[in-house]
Amino acid sequence: MAARPSNLPGTARRTRSTRVRALLGGAACTLAVVGTIAVVVPDASAAASTLGAAAAQSGRYFGTAIAAGRLNDSTYTNIAGREFNMVTAENEMKPDATEPNRGQFNFSSGDQIYNWATARGMKVRGHTLAWHSQQPGWMQSLSGSSLRQAMIDHINGVMAHYRGKLAYWDVVNEAFNEDGSRRNSNLQNTGNDWIEVAFRTARNADPSVKLCYNDYNIENWSYGKTQGVYNMIRDFKSRGVPIDCVGLQTHFTGGSSLPSSFQTTLSNFAALGVDVALTEVDVTNASTSQYAGLTQACVNVPRCVGITVWGVRDSDSWRSGESPLLFDGGGNKKGAYNSVLNVLNSASPTPTGTATASPTGSPTASPTTSPTASPTTGTARRIVGAQSGRCIDVPNGSTSNGTRVQLYDCNGQSNQSWTYTSGRQLTILGSLCLDAAGSGNGAAIQTYSCNGQSNQQWNVNSNGSITSVQSGRCLDVWSTSNGAQVQLWDCSGQANQRFSLS
């Protein structure tokens, strides 16, 4: 074990061997207010009852890490299937699991998790493609150009199998030292451009998935490691290296706390033009204030797309002795669960004037960036898909109840002219409303006589999503062509779920 600097509290890390590493510094957090992060009690009448549904109200997700070996545990799967809408494979998509022998891939365990999740309407985050740890033995024996080629082949092989299926990929994991320098790994020794090569390879392998860099101890804005990762992302964005998101693992341990600069860190990364996500959250003794604070920081930053806790119950955690999750070993909700749910339910579906931070770290007040924020009620607008540039259209201007809406070239006619009302309805052609013909994934979106019910109420969110008040799911299209039908689906933040009212 390496010596830990005396002024930094400790942290743990989830791998097959336990390690202790230096953690970022931060001011102690004993209240439900962290720095400028204030926890707001939601309106109970509008509250969702599960984490995933509550997060979806503001266009976000709330996920968990799943282990294939626990999928035969009914308590485990009942909680996971009920509470979460995003899944990360705990170990089953890492290099040693997916390519145990060079050129021979094994996706059985990864597919087991993928199939379980998608059968329940959940999205999946891939974790991870290039990492100095959990490499198969054959990869560890390589170096130089041979290792570089093996990395490229591994990325291509794994991403080809999951092409078009995942919402995110952690392309590179944990490549920095605590001081912000590059980790001296076998991958780093292939050349300083190895991370860039990994991301360019990944983009070519799957143009549709969001590509992420993931690391721990990058929550404190003033910490050296945070600055090292930030500078790399800034460089990548300036040179057109394909990167879409940054994952902050957010492991907090005994003696450490949520740093007062956490929201500033999220805002500064987002200001570079990438999404941010909290990817492996666990907190010693499930501190209610820390869980509430980290959740509030995320919902305060429009480009914070979601939160994932690293496990379902305390007994499933790699840090099980520290009781760090939202459910105890018996599957019971803990106080931290309620604190997180309350914050998620308090999130505005159309935040405006959100406190963000400039790239220099100084908090500033800025307007919401999405063109869909706070649409003026009573004004007729087109609903234009960000991916397709086409409009949500009522075929042939039909006024029959149950007419399914579609994408079609924008034409400015009345069958594409929607009005957002003070009751959160989207009306068209007189007395017809945009209507969800169900609440599950794949439910048809149609027009129907307005009745004021929740399946005809919609939140128009700052991230471009339009979510059903009834289900929390997003308007979604799986094609960009004329005639593509609109459906409900779990929110993923991808372009096929983003629209502008113009």
XYZ file of C-alpha atoms in Angstrom, residues 105-482:
378
model
C -14.243 -13.003 -27.280
C -16.713 -14.119 -24.634
C -19.829 -12.035 -24.144
C -21.945 -14.563 -22.248
C -21.959 -12.778 -18.880
C -22.145 -9.299 -20.414
C -25.051 -10.378 -22.589
C -26.809 -11.885 -19.594
C -26.816 -8.467 -17.927
C -27.681 -6.651 -21.155
C -30.620 -8.941 -21.868
C -31.915 -8.740 -18.299
C -31.767 -4.941 -18.362
C -33.259 -4.325 -21.790
C -36.076 -6.822 -21.178
C -37.125 -4.456 -18.389
C -36.809 -1.319 -20.490
C -33.498 -0.247 -18.934
C -30.556 1.283 -20.795
C -27.029 -0.084 -20.443
C -23.669 1.623 -19.911
C -20.599 -0.253 -21.143
C -17.700 -0.467 -18.662
C -14.827 -0.496 -19.660
C -12.755 -0.866 -22.859
C -9.204 0.291 -22.044
C -7.850 0.079 -18.499
C -4.532 -0.719 -16.862
C -6.334 -3.065 -14.445
C -8.290 -6.273 -15.016
C -6.467 -7.008 -18.252
C -6.297 -10.676 -19.277
C -2.931 -12.301 -18.740
C -2.097 -12.392 -22.425
C -2.583 -8.633 -22.676
C -0.427 -7.976 -19.607
C 2.450 -9.804 -21.313
C 2.457 -7.404 -24.280
C 4.086 -4.018 -24.668
C 4.767 -1.319 -27.242
C 3.157 -1.600 -30.664
C 1.865 -5.111 -29.945
C -0.079 -3.883 -26.928
C -1.317 -0.833 -28.840
C -2.691 -3.061 -31.594
C -4.216 -5.411 -29.026
C -6.024 -2.444 -27.442
C -7.368 -1.332 -30.829
C -8.484 -4.868 -31.708
C -10.157 -5.275 -28.323
C -12.119 -2.035 -28.685
C -13.219 -2.978 -32.193
C -14.210 -6.497 -31.191
C -16.245 -5.572 -28.128
C -17.915 -2.555 -29.678
C -18.845 -4.512 -32.803
C -20.775 -6.933 -30.614
C -22.658 -4.155 -28.815
C -22.855 -1.718 -31.736
C -26.009 0.388 -31.553
C -27.157 -1.269 -28.325
C -25.619 0.768 -25.502
C -26.225 4.299 -24.287
C -22.640 4.969 -23.110
C -19.197 3.372 -23.160
C -16.464 4.084 -20.636
C -13.755 4.013 -23.286
C -10.807 4.718 -20.958
C -10.771 4.226 -17.201
C -8.476 5.686 -14.529
C -5.535 6.910 -16.587
C -4.306 9.689 -14.264
C -2.238 9.962 -11.093
C -3.365 11.975 -8.088
C -1.149 14.915 -9.079
C -2.731 15.189 -12.527
C 0.035 13.448 -14.452
C -0.549 10.359 -16.574
C -0.459 7.011 -14.786
C 2.659 4.998 -15.684
C 0.792 1.949 -17.025
C 1.599 -0.510 -19.779
C -0.917 1.354 -21.968
C 0.722 4.722 -21.259
C 4.060 3.202 -22.231
C 2.741 2.576 -25.751
C 2.780 6.352 -26.296
C 1.149 9.438 -24.823
C -1.510 9.447 -27.563
C -2.997 6.100 -26.495
C -6.131 7.656 -24.965
C -6.815 9.668 -28.109
C -6.322 6.542 -30.221
C -8.763 4.647 -28.005
C -11.463 7.301 -28.446
C -10.976 7.617 -32.205
C -11.118 3.833 -32.541
C -14.284 3.714 -30.459
C -16.024 6.393 -32.531
C -15.268 4.527 -35.741
C -16.505 1.288 -34.175
C -19.869 2.730 -33.081
C -20.907 6.236 -34.190
C -24.129 6.157 -32.142
C -22.951 5.505 -28.570
C -21.713 8.236 -26.219
C -18.006 7.900 -25.457
C -16.824 8.657 -21.914
C -13.691 9.035 -19.848
C -14.156 7.664 -16.301
C -12.074 8.235 -13.146
C -12.103 8.485 -9.350
C -10.963 11.418 -7.167
C -11.945 14.047 -9.730
C -14.784 15.566 -7.703
C -12.835 18.428 -6.072
C -12.199 21.249 -8.546
C -8.884 22.316 -6.969
C -7.413 18.797 -6.860
C -4.489 17.988 -9.154
C -6.097 14.924 -10.687
C -9.268 16.851 -11.513
C -7.205 19.486 -13.290
C -5.264 16.855 -15.234
C -8.436 15.228 -16.562
C -10.026 18.625 -17.271
C -7.011 19.735 -19.316
C -7.090 16.518 -21.344
C -10.806 16.935 -22.135
C -10.286 20.580 -23.062
C -7.450 19.576 -25.396
C -9.532 16.808 -26.955
C -12.485 19.116 -27.597
C -10.234 21.777 -29.124
C -8.746 19.247 -31.572
C -11.897 17.344 -32.445
C -11.034 14.141 -30.602
C -14.407 12.390 -30.164
C -15.436 12.483 -26.504
C -18.984 12.962 -25.275
C -18.927 12.610 -21.510
C -16.917 12.436 -18.298
C -17.750 9.995 -15.515
C -16.944 10.967 -11.928
C -16.951 7.786 -9.869
C -17.887 9.601 -6.633
C -16.666 7.108 -4.024
C -16.817 8.857 -0.646
C -15.364 7.191 2.439
C -15.012 7.534 6.188
C -13.549 10.885 7.138
C -14.068 12.351 3.676
C -16.940 14.443 2.496
C -18.625 15.840 -0.538
C -16.376 18.743 -1.554
C -17.940 22.188 -1.538
C -16.664 22.664 -5.115
C -18.399 19.555 -6.490
C -21.066 21.422 -8.444
C -18.395 23.772 -9.786
C -16.460 20.738 -11.035
C -19.512 19.359 -12.823
C -20.297 22.731 -14.363
C -16.730 23.281 -15.535
C -16.545 19.917 -17.285
C -19.965 20.549 -18.840
C -18.793 23.952 -20.076
C -16.281 22.119 -22.276
C -19.203 20.659 -24.237
C -19.433 17.202 -22.639
C -22.065 15.498 -20.512
C -21.153 14.588 -16.939
C -22.375 11.629 -14.910
C -21.808 10.220 -11.429
C -20.886 6.672 -12.306
C -19.962 4.565 -9.249
C -21.499 6.261 -6.238
C -21.111 4.797 -2.743
C -20.705 6.640 0.575
C -19.466 5.247 3.885
C -22.448 4.609 6.180
C -24.697 6.023 3.441
C -24.426 9.564 4.781
C -27.800 11.173 4.179
C -26.325 14.657 3.748
C -23.645 13.517 1.320
C -26.073 11.497 -0.794
C -28.505 14.418 -0.882
C -25.719 16.861 -1.690
C -24.191 14.908 -4.565
C -27.662 14.355 -6.047
C -28.518 18.039 -5.734
C -25.253 18.996 -7.440
C -26.173 16.790 -10.387
C -29.718 18.099 -10.785
C -28.388 21.670 -10.580
C -26.209 21.123 -13.673
C -28.255 20.654 -16.870
C -25.599 18.453 -18.521
C -25.385 16.072 -15.556
C -27.265 13.246 -17.247
C -27.527 10.744 -14.414
C -26.294 8.968 -11.318
C -25.295 5.319 -10.863
C -24.779 3.705 -7.456
C -22.199 0.905 -7.396
C -24.433 -1.948 -6.291
C -27.967 -2.586 -5.095
C -27.757 -3.574 -1.395
C -24.981 -3.113 1.143
C -24.321 -6.846 1.014
C -23.654 -6.618 -2.736
C -21.127 -3.786 -2.426
C -17.362 -4.167 -2.809
C -17.341 -2.013 0.351
C -19.969 -4.072 2.176
C -18.353 -3.488 5.589
C -19.000 0.249 5.238
C -22.760 0.032 4.523
C -22.396 2.489 1.614
C -25.534 1.966 -0.495
C -29.198 2.990 -0.457
C -30.572 -0.428 0.563
C -29.401 -2.514 3.516
C -28.484 -6.192 3.246
C -32.109 -7.184 3.689
C -33.225 -4.982 0.825
C -34.774 -2.276 3.005
C -34.631 1.391 2.021
C -32.278 3.473 4.145
C -32.552 7.116 5.137
C -30.219 8.050 2.300
C -32.671 6.542 -0.182
C -35.363 8.986 0.884
C -32.957 11.923 0.779
C -31.993 11.077 -2.814
C -35.594 10.511 -3.885
C -36.649 13.844 -2.405
C -33.940 15.716 -4.301
C -34.777 13.979 -7.578
C -38.449 14.826 -7.142
C -37.562 18.455 -6.448
C -35.705 18.860 -9.750
C -37.385 21.289 -12.099
C -38.284 19.831 -15.498
C -37.423 23.185 -17.075
C -34.632 24.740 -14.963
C -33.758 28.314 -15.850
C -31.099 30.596 -14.464
C -29.239 27.575 -13.042
C -26.146 28.439 -11.066
C -23.240 27.169 -13.106
C -19.549 27.858 -13.159
C -17.275 29.381 -15.686
C -14.287 27.335 -16.923
C -12.119 29.233 -14.469
C -14.159 27.949 -11.545
C -16.030 31.130 -10.636
C -19.753 30.487 -10.163
C -21.888 32.531 -12.499
C -25.576 32.746 -13.246
C -26.350 31.565 -16.724
C -29.535 30.831 -18.605
C -30.462 27.316 -19.510
C -28.837 26.455 -22.812
C -31.539 24.293 -24.351
C -33.987 25.902 -26.771
C -36.752 23.882 -25.113
C -36.400 25.529 -21.697
C -39.514 27.279 -20.368
C -41.557 27.212 -23.585
C -44.060 30.036 -23.735
C -47.522 28.672 -23.133
C -50.198 29.453 -25.667
C -47.704 29.868 -28.528
C -47.903 27.508 -31.507
C -44.579 25.803 -32.224
C -43.055 22.989 -34.211
C -41.462 20.069 -32.324
C -38.238 19.382 -34.240
C -36.068 16.299 -33.684
C -32.441 17.101 -32.893
C -31.226 13.991 -34.694
C -33.408 14.176 -37.800
C -34.340 17.851 -38.220
C -37.857 16.612 -38.958
C -41.072 17.618 -37.205
C -43.522 15.635 -35.100
C -46.482 15.388 -37.462
C -50.097 14.221 -37.360
C -50.460 12.179 -40.595
C -52.698 13.942 -43.105
C -54.012 16.234 -40.373
C -56.271 13.445 -39.087
C -58.603 14.412 -36.234
C -59.479 10.798 -35.375
C -58.706 9.673 -31.841
C -55.780 7.258 -31.747
C -53.890 8.653 -34.758
C -50.247 7.794 -34.187
C -47.837 10.707 -34.683
C -44.723 10.480 -36.818
C -41.632 12.351 -37.975
C -41.987 14.211 -41.257
C -40.303 17.012 -43.157
C -41.261 20.310 -41.543
C -43.825 22.199 -43.609
C -45.309 24.849 -41.290
C -48.832 23.476 -41.625
C -51.385 23.044 -38.850
C -50.743 19.317 -38.469
C -47.255 20.199 -37.182
C -48.241 23.182 -35.030
C -48.266 22.324 -31.315
C -49.265 24.538 -28.388
C -47.865 23.951 -24.900
C -50.514 24.807 -22.322
C -50.301 25.874 -18.695
C -51.590 22.386 -17.856
C -48.500 20.891 -19.554
C -50.493 19.555 -22.499
C -49.309 19.689 -26.114
C -52.390 20.466 -28.186
C -52.928 20.408 -31.918
C -55.747 20.711 -34.492
C -58.180 22.284 -32.070
C -59.088 19.963 -29.200
C -56.569 17.135 -29.678
C -53.708 16.413 -27.262
C -50.452 14.521 -27.557
C -51.309 11.306 -25.740
C -49.334 8.273 -24.516
C -51.250 5.073 -25.221
C -49.529 3.373 -22.286
C -46.727 3.949 -19.811
C -44.185 1.272 -20.746
C -41.271 1.248 -23.179
C -42.547 1.235 -26.736
C -45.934 2.760 -25.882
C -47.403 4.511 -28.927
C -47.627 8.299 -29.000
C -50.864 9.431 -30.595
C -53.398 12.249 -30.657
C -56.568 11.999 -28.612
C -59.313 14.274 -27.344
C -57.906 16.302 -24.450
C -58.973 14.984 -21.051
C -56.477 16.498 -18.597
C -55.084 13.137 -17.469
C -51.386 12.527 -16.760
C -50.841 10.506 -19.948
C -51.509 13.780 -21.805
C -49.176 15.898 -19.681
C -45.576 16.513 -20.682
C -42.481 18.076 -19.168
C -40.409 20.003 -21.715
C -36.921 19.723 -20.229
C -33.782 21.835 -20.409
C -31.757 18.988 -21.944
C -34.091 18.773 -24.952
C -36.093 15.766 -23.791
C -39.879 15.707 -23.509
C -41.011 13.389 -20.711
C -44.387 11.954 -19.818
C -45.708 13.132 -16.459
C -47.387 9.742 -16.057
C -44.374 7.480 -16.682
C -41.288 9.692 -16.609
C -40.254 8.185 -19.961
C -39.101 10.200 -22.966
C -40.472 10.831 -26.433
C -38.230 8.683 -28.592
C -37.692 7.817 -32.252
C -35.500 5.015 -33.589
C -35.259 6.325 -37.139
C -34.676 9.680 -38.803
C -36.760 8.989 -41.905
C -40.134 10.374 -42.924
